[in-house]
Each structure stands twice: as structure tokens, then as C-alpha cells.
Tab-separated table of C-alpha atoms and ligand atoms in Angstrom:
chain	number	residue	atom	x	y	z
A	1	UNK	CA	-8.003	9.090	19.945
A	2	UNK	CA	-8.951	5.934	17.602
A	3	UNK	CA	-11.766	6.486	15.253
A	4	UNK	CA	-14.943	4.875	15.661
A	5	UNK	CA	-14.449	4.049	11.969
A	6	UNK	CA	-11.622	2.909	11.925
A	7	UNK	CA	-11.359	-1.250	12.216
A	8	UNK	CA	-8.277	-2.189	14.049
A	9	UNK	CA	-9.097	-4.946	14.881
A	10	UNK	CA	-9.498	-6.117	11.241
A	11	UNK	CA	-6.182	-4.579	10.377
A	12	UNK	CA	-4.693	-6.505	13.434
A	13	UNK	CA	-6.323	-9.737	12.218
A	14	UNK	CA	-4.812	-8.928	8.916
A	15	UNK	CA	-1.365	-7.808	9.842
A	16	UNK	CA	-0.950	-9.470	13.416
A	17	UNK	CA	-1.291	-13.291	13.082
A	18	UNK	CA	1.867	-15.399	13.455
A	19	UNK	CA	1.356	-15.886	9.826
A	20	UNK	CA	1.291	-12.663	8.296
A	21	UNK	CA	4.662	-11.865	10.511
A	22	UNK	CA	5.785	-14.752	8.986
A	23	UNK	CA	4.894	-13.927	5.594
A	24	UNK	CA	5.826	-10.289	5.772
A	25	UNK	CA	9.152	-10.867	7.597
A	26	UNK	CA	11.137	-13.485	5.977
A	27	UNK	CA	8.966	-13.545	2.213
A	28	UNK	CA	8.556	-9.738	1.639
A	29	UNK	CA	11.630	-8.705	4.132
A	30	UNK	CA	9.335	-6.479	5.828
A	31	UNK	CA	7.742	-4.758	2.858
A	32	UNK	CA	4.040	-4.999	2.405
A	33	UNK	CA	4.316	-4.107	-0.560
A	34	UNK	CA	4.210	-5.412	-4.442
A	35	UNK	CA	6.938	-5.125	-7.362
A	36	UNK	CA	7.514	-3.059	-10.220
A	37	UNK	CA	8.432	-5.166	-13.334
A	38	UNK	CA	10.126	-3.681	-16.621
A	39	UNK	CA	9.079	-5.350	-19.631
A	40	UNK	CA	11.630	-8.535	-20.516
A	41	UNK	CA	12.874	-8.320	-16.820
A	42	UNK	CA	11.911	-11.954	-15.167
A	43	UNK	CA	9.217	-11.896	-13.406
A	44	UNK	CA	10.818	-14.534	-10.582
A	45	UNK	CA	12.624	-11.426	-8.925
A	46	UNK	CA	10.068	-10.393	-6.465
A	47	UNK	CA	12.530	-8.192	-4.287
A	48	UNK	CA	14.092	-6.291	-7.001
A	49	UNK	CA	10.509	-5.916	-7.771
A	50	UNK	CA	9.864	-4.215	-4.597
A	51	UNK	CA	13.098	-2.025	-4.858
A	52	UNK	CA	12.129	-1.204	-8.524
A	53	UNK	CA	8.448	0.369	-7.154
A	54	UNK	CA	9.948	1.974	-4.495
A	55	UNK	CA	12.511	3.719	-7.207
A	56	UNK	CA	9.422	4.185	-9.256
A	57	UNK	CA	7.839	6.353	-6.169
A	58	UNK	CA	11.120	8.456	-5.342
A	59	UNK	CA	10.746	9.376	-8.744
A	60	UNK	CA	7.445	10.718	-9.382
A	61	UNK	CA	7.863	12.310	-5.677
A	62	UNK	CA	10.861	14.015	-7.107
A	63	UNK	CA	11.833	16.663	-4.776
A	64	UNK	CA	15.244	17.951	-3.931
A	65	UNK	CA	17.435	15.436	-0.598
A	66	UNK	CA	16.411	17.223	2.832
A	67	UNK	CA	12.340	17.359	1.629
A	68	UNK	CA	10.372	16.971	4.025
A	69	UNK	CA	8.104	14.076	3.547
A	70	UNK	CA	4.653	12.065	5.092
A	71	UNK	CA	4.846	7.903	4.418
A	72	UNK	CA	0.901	7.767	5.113
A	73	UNK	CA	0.387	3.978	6.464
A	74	UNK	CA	3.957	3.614	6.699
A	75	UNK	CA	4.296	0.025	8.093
A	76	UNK	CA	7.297	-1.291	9.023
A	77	UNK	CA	9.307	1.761	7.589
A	78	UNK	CA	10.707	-0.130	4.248
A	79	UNK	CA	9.533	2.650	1.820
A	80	UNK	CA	10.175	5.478	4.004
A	81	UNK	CA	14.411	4.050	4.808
A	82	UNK	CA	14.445	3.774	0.649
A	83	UNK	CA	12.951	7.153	0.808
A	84	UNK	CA	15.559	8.306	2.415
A	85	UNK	CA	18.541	6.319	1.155
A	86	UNK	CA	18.301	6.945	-2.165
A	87	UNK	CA	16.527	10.118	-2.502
A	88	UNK	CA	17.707	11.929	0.300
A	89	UNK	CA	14.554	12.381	1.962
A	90	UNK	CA	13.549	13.371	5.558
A	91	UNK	CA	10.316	10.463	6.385
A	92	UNK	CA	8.047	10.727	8.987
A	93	UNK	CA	5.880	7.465	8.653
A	94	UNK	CA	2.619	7.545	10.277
A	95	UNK	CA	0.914	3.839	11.503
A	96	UNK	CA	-2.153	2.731	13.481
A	97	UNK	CA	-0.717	-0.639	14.272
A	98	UNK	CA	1.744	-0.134	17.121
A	99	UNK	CA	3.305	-3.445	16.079
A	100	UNK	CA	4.370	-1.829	12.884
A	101	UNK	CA	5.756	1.202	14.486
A	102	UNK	CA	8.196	-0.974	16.932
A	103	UNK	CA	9.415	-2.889	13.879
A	104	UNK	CA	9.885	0.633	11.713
A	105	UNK	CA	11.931	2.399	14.391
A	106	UNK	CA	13.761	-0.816	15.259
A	107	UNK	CA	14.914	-1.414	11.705
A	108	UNK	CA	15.817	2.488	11.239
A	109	UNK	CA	17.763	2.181	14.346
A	110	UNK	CA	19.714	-0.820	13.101
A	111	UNK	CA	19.847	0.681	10.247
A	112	UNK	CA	21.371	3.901	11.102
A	113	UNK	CA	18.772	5.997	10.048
A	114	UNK	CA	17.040	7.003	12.674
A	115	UNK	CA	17.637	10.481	12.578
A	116	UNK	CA	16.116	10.145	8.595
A	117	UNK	CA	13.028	8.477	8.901
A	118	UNK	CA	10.720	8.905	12.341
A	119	UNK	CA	7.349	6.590	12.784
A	120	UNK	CA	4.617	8.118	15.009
A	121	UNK	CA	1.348	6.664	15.990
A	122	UNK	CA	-1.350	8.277	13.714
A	123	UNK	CA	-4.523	7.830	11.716
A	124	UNK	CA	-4.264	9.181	8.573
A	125	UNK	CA	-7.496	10.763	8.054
A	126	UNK	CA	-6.430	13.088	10.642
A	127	UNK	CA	-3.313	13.531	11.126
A	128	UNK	CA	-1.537	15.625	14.006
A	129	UNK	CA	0.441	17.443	11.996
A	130	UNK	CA	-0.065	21.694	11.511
A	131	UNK	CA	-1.073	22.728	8.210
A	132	UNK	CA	1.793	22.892	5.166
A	133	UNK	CA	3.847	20.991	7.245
A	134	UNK	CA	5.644	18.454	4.469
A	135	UNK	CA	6.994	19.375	0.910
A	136	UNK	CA	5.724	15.342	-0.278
A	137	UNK	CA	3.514	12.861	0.887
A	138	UNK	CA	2.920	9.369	-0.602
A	139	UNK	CA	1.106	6.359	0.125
A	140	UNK	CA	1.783	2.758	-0.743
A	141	UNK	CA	-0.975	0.353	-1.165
A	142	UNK	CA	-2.553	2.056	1.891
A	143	UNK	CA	-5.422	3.834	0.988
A	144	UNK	CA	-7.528	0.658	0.150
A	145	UNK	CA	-7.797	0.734	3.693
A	146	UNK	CA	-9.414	3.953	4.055
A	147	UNK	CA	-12.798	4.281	5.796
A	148	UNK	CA	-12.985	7.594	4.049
A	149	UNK	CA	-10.845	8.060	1.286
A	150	UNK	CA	-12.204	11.512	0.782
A	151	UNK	CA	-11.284	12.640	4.051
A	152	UNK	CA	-8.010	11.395	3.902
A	153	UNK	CA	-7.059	12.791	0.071
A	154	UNK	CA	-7.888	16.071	2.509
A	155	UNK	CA	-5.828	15.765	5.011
A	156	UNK	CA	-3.283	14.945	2.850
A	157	UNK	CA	-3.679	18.074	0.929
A	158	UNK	CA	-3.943	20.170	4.398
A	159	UNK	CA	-0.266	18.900	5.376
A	160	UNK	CA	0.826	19.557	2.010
A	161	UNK	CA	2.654	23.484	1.704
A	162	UNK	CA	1.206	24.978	-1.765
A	163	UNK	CA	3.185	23.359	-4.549
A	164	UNK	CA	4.014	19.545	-2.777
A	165	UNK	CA	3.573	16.575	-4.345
A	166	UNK	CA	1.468	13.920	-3.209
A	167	UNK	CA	1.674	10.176	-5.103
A	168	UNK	CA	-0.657	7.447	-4.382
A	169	UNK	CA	-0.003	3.744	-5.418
A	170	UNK	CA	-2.455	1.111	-5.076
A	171	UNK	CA	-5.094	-1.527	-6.404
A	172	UNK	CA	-8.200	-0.174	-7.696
A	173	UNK	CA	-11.197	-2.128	-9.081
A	174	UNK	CA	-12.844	-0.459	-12.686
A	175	UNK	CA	-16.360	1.271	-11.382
A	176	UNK	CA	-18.666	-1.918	-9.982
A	177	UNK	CA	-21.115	-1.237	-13.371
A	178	UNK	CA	-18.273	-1.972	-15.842
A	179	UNK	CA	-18.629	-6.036	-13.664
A	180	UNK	CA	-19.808	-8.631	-13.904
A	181	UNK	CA	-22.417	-9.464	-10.584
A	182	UNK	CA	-20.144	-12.514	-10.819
A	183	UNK	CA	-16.703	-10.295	-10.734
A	184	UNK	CA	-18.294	-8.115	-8.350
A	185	UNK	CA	-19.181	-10.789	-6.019
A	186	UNK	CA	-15.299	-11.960	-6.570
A	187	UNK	CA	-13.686	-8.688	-5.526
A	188	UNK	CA	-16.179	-7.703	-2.719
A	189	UNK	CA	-15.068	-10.982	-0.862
A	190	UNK	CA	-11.297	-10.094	-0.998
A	191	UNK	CA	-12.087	-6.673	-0.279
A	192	UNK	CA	-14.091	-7.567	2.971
A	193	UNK	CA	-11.166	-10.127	3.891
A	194	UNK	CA	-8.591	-8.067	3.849
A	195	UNK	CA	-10.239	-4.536	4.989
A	196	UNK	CA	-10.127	-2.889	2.123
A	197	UNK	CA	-13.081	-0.195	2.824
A	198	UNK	CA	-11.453	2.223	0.526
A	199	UNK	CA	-11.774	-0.244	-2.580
A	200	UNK	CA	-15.307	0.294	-2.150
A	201	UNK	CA	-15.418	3.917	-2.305
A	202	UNK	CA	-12.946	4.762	-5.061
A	203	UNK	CA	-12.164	3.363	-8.460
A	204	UNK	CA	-10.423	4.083	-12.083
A	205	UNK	CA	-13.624	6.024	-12.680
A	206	UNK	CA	-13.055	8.252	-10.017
A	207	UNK	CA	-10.386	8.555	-8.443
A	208	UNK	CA	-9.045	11.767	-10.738
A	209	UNK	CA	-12.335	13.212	-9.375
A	210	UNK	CA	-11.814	12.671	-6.040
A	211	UNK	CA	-8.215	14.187	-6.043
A	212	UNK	CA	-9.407	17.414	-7.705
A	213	UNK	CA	-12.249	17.429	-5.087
A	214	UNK	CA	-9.213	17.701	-2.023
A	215	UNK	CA	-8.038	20.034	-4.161
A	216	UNK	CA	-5.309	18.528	-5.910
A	217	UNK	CA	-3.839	19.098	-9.631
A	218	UNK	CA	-3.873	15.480	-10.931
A	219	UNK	CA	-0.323	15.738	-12.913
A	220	UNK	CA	-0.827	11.692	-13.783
A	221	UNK	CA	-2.502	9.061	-13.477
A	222	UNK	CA	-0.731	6.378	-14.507
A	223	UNK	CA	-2.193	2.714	-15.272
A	224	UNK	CA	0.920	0.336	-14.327
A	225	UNK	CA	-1.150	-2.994	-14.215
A	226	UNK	CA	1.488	-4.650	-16.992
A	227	UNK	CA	4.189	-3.415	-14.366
A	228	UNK	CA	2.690	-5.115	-11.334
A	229	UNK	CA	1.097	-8.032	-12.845
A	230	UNK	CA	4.013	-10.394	-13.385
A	231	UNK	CA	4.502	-10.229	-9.236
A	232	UNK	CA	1.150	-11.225	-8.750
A	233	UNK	CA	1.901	-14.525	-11.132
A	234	UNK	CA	4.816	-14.646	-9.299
A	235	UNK	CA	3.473	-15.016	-6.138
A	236	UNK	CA	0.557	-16.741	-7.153
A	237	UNK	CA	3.293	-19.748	-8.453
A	238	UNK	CA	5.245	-19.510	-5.219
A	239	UNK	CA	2.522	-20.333	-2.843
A	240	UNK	CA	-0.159	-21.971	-4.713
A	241	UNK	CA	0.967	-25.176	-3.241
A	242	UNK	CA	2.287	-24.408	0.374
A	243	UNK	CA	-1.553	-22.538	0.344
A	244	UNK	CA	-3.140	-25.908	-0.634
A	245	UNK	CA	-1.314	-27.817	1.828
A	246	UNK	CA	-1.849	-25.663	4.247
A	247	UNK	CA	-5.747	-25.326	3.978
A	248	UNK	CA	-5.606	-28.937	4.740
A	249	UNK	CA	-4.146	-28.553	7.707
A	250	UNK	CA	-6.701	-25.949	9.580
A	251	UNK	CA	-8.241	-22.627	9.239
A	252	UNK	CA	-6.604	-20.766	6.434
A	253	UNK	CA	-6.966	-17.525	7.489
A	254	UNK	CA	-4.480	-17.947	9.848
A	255	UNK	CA	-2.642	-17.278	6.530
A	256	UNK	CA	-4.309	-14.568	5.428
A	257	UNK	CA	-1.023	-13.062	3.392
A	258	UNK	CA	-0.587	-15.793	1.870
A	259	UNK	CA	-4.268	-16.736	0.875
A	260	UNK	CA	-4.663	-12.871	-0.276
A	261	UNK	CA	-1.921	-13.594	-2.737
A	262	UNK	CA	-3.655	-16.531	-3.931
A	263	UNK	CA	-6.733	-14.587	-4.631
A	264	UNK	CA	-5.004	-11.587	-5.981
A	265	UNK	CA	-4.207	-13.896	-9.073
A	266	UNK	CA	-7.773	-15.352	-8.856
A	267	UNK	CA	-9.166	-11.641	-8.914
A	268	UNK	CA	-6.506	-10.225	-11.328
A	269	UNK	CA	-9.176	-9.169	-14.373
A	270	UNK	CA	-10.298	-6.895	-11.908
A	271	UNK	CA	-7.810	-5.338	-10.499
A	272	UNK	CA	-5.676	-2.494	-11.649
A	273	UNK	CA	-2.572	-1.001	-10.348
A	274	UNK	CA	-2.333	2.696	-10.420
A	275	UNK	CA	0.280	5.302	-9.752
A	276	UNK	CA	-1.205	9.300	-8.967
A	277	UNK	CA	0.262	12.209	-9.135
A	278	UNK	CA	-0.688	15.085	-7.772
A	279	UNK	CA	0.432	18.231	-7.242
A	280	UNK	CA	-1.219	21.114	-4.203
A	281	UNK	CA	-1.664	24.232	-6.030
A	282	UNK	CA	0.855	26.968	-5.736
B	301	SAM	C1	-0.182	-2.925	2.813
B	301	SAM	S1	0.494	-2.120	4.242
B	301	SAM	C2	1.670	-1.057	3.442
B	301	SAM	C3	2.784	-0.647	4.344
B	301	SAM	C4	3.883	0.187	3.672
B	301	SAM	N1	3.328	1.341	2.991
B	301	SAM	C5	4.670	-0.643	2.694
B	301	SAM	O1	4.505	-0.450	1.486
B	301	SAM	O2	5.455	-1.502	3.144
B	301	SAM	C6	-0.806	-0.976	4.724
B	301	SAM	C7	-0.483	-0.216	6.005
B	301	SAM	O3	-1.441	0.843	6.150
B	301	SAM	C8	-1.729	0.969	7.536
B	301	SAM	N2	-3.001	1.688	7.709
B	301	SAM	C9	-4.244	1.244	7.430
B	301	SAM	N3	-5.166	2.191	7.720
B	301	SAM	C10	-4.486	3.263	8.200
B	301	SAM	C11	-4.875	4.554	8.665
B	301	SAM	N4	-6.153	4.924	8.707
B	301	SAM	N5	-3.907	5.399	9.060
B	301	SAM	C12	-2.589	5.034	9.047
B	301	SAM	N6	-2.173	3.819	8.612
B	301	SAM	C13	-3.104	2.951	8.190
B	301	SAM	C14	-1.743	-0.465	8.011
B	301	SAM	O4	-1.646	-0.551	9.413
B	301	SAM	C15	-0.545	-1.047	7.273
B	301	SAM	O5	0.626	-0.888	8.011
């Protein structure tokens, strides 16, 4: 059953439009997800970007081929098939826009990996799975979208057997008293655009805090804002100008990918990128 809480709608406004498949099909080749830069790597590479993070998450999942692992907000499956390409993971992605789910089994299909990588229906603050049921669980630049990020840090921990690893990588804002009215007034409005109830709710302050509350062993928490930042000027160069133009031409949020990129760079002092890892006591 669909939460009362839970705004679909806004995510299908966000994810849905011709615009955003647009964006998110032929730009980001069906990741919805930013880049991992090294330091002295150009920052013009935007999809070796993308396959650099999702490296960077294999990594700190670390667990031996045939884990069993939970993609929370899974998308179209692009993190879960790297998941399981190069680490040798078993991926069971878990959506609430049906849209996203077609697209994940249809590329895992084509892809061959099928029997790797399966994409149910599910919210994940409550998530039909039994207790203990994964040895991992991650979730990529998903949990901004939380309604209750508390609530899902503990269902994440409930599907979790004693020692699995949980990593979370996302955007975070510093607590709202370190800003500026003026900053805060900057962030809420991208926030609110893009559905982002989570942003509201957890920040560098606390997020450490809230982990340990759902019972977790924080094992790092790892501030990779010089990492993701050169995507964000990346983008921010590629579209500045098709964005212009195309404000011109009629409501913008018809583009709502592509405006959110804009004002990712315009928002950028207060916005960090964070990796966490955490581990379920043994
Ligand atoms: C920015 S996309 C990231 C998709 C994917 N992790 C990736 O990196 O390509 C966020 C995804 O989270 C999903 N999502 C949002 N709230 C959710 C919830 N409560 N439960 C499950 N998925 C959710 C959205 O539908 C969307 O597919």
C-alpha cells in the first residue's frame, strides 16, 4: 500500500516529464546519478564520472561476489547492473515509480543480467523484505527523498543480518543555523522543487547521529564534496545555455533535470556530498 506520506506525484513530476526522460536517457544514460572526480582527472568526463562513483560504492560496500544486496531507490537499475558486474553482487533494487522499474528490468534483460539484479515495487521506509535478509544495502542520492529518514535508516538496519554494511551517498546541506536566511532561502527552494523532504530532516550535523540512533556503527563518514564538485561545474557549463534558451520558450519546469542542474551550481556553497559507512553490529 502507498504511504500517505509519501509524494508520488512530486516524484512523478520530477522523474516523469518528457524532459527528465530525455535528460536521464540520452545525457546521464539512464543514471540519476552524479560523478566521482580524482584530483587532475578532467572534469569534462561526466560518464566516467558516474562509473568512477559507482566503483567508489562497490568499494566501501566491499563484500565477497554472490552478497546479497538492497539498491534502496534503485531507479532504472544502473548502480545495481555495476553492482553486479564488477563486484559480483546479487541486487534486488527496490522503486516507487513503476516507470523506473520497467526501464530497470528491461535494461537487465538486454543486458543479460536478469538473473543478477531483480527490481520490485517498494517503499523504502518499509520494505517487504523479512528481517536479516541482505548482507549490504546502499543508497544513491535517494534518501533526500525521504519523508522520514529516520524510519528508513531503520528499516535499513532491520533487513540488514548482524555484521552488513550499509553505505549512503548523497547531498546534504550544513545544519540550517550554520546559513545564511539568504542561503537558507536558496536551498529550501531547490529542496521543495525537486522533493527533497529528507534534506530537511538530516544534515552534516547529524546525520552520524541519526545512523547510531537505527543502530548502526558509523565506520565513515566521508566528506567527498572536492570529488563531486567538478560534475556539478560540468554540468552547470553544458546546459547553462540550452536552459536559457529554453526558459524562453515556455514553462521551465518541464525541464526540471536540467534546471536542477543549473541550480545545483547556483546552490553549490551549500551543498555537500557525503559518502556513509556503516556497519549493523555483529
Ligand atoms: C536520484 S534517483 C537515483 C536512482 C539510482 N539510485 C541511481 O543512482 O541511478 C532517486 C530514486 O529514488 C526513488 N525513491 C524516492 N523515494 C523513494 C522511496 N520512498 N522508496 C523507494 N524509492 C524511492 C525515486 O523514485 C528515484 O528513482
Amino acid at each position: 500500500m502507498v504511504s500517505a506520506e509519501l509524494d508520488l506525484a512530486g516524484l512523478r513530476r520530477v522523474y516523469g516529464r518528457p524532459g527528465s526522460w530525455l535528460f536521464y536517457t540520452l545525457v546521464a544514460r539512464n543514471a540519476r546519478h552524479w560523478g566521482w572526480t580524482e584530483p587532475g582527472q578532467s572534469k569534462w568526463r561526466c560518464w566516467r564520472a558516474q562509473r568512477q562513483l559507482e566503483g567508489v560504492l562497490g568499494r566501501k560496500l566491499a563484500l565477497p561476489t554472490g552478497s546479497q544486496v538492497l539498491d534502496a531507490g534503485c531507479g532504472t537499475g544502473t548502480v545495481a547492473r555495476a553492482m553486479a558486474t564488477r563486484f559480483g553482487l546479487v541486487v534486488t533494487g527496490v522503486d516507487v515509480l513503476d516507470f523506473h522499474l520497467r526501464d530497470a528490468r528491461r535494461l537487465s534483460a538486454r543486458a543479460a543480467l536478469d538473473g543478477r539484479t531483480k527490481f520490485l515495487w517498494g517503499d523504502y521506509h518499509a520494505l517487504d523484505f523479512p528481517d536479516a535478509s541482505f548482507d549490504g544495502a546502499y543508497s544513491m542520492e535517494t534518501l533526500v527523498h525521504a519523508y522520514d529518514p529516520e524510519r528508513a535508516l531503520a528499516e535499513f538496519f532491520r533487513v540488514l543480518r548482524p555484521g552488513g554494511r550499509l553505505v549512503v551517498l548523497g547531498p546534504m546541506s550544513p545544519p540550517p543555523e550554520e546559513m545564511s536566511p539568504q542561503g537558507r532561502a536558496l536551498i529550501e527552494a531547490y529542496i521543495d522543487d525537486m522533493v527533497f523532504p529528507g534534506a530537511k530532516q538530516y544534515h552534516t550535523g547529524n546525520m552520524n547521529q541519526l545512523l547510531r540512533k537505527a543502530g548502526f556503527q558509523v565506520e565513515e563518514a566521508l566528506d567527498a564534496t572536492e570529488n563531486y564538485l567538478p560534475t556539478s561545474a560540468a554540468l552547470y557549463a553544458y546546459f547553462r545555455v540550452p536552459y536559457a534558451l529554453l526558459s524562453r520558450l515556455g514553462p521551465i519546469d518541464r525541464w526540471l533535470n536540467m534546471r536542477s542542474v543549473v541550480q545545483m551550481y547556483h546552490v553549490r556553497k551549500y551543498v555537500y556530498w557525503y559518502i556513509h559507512t556503516a556497519v549493523k553490529p555483529l
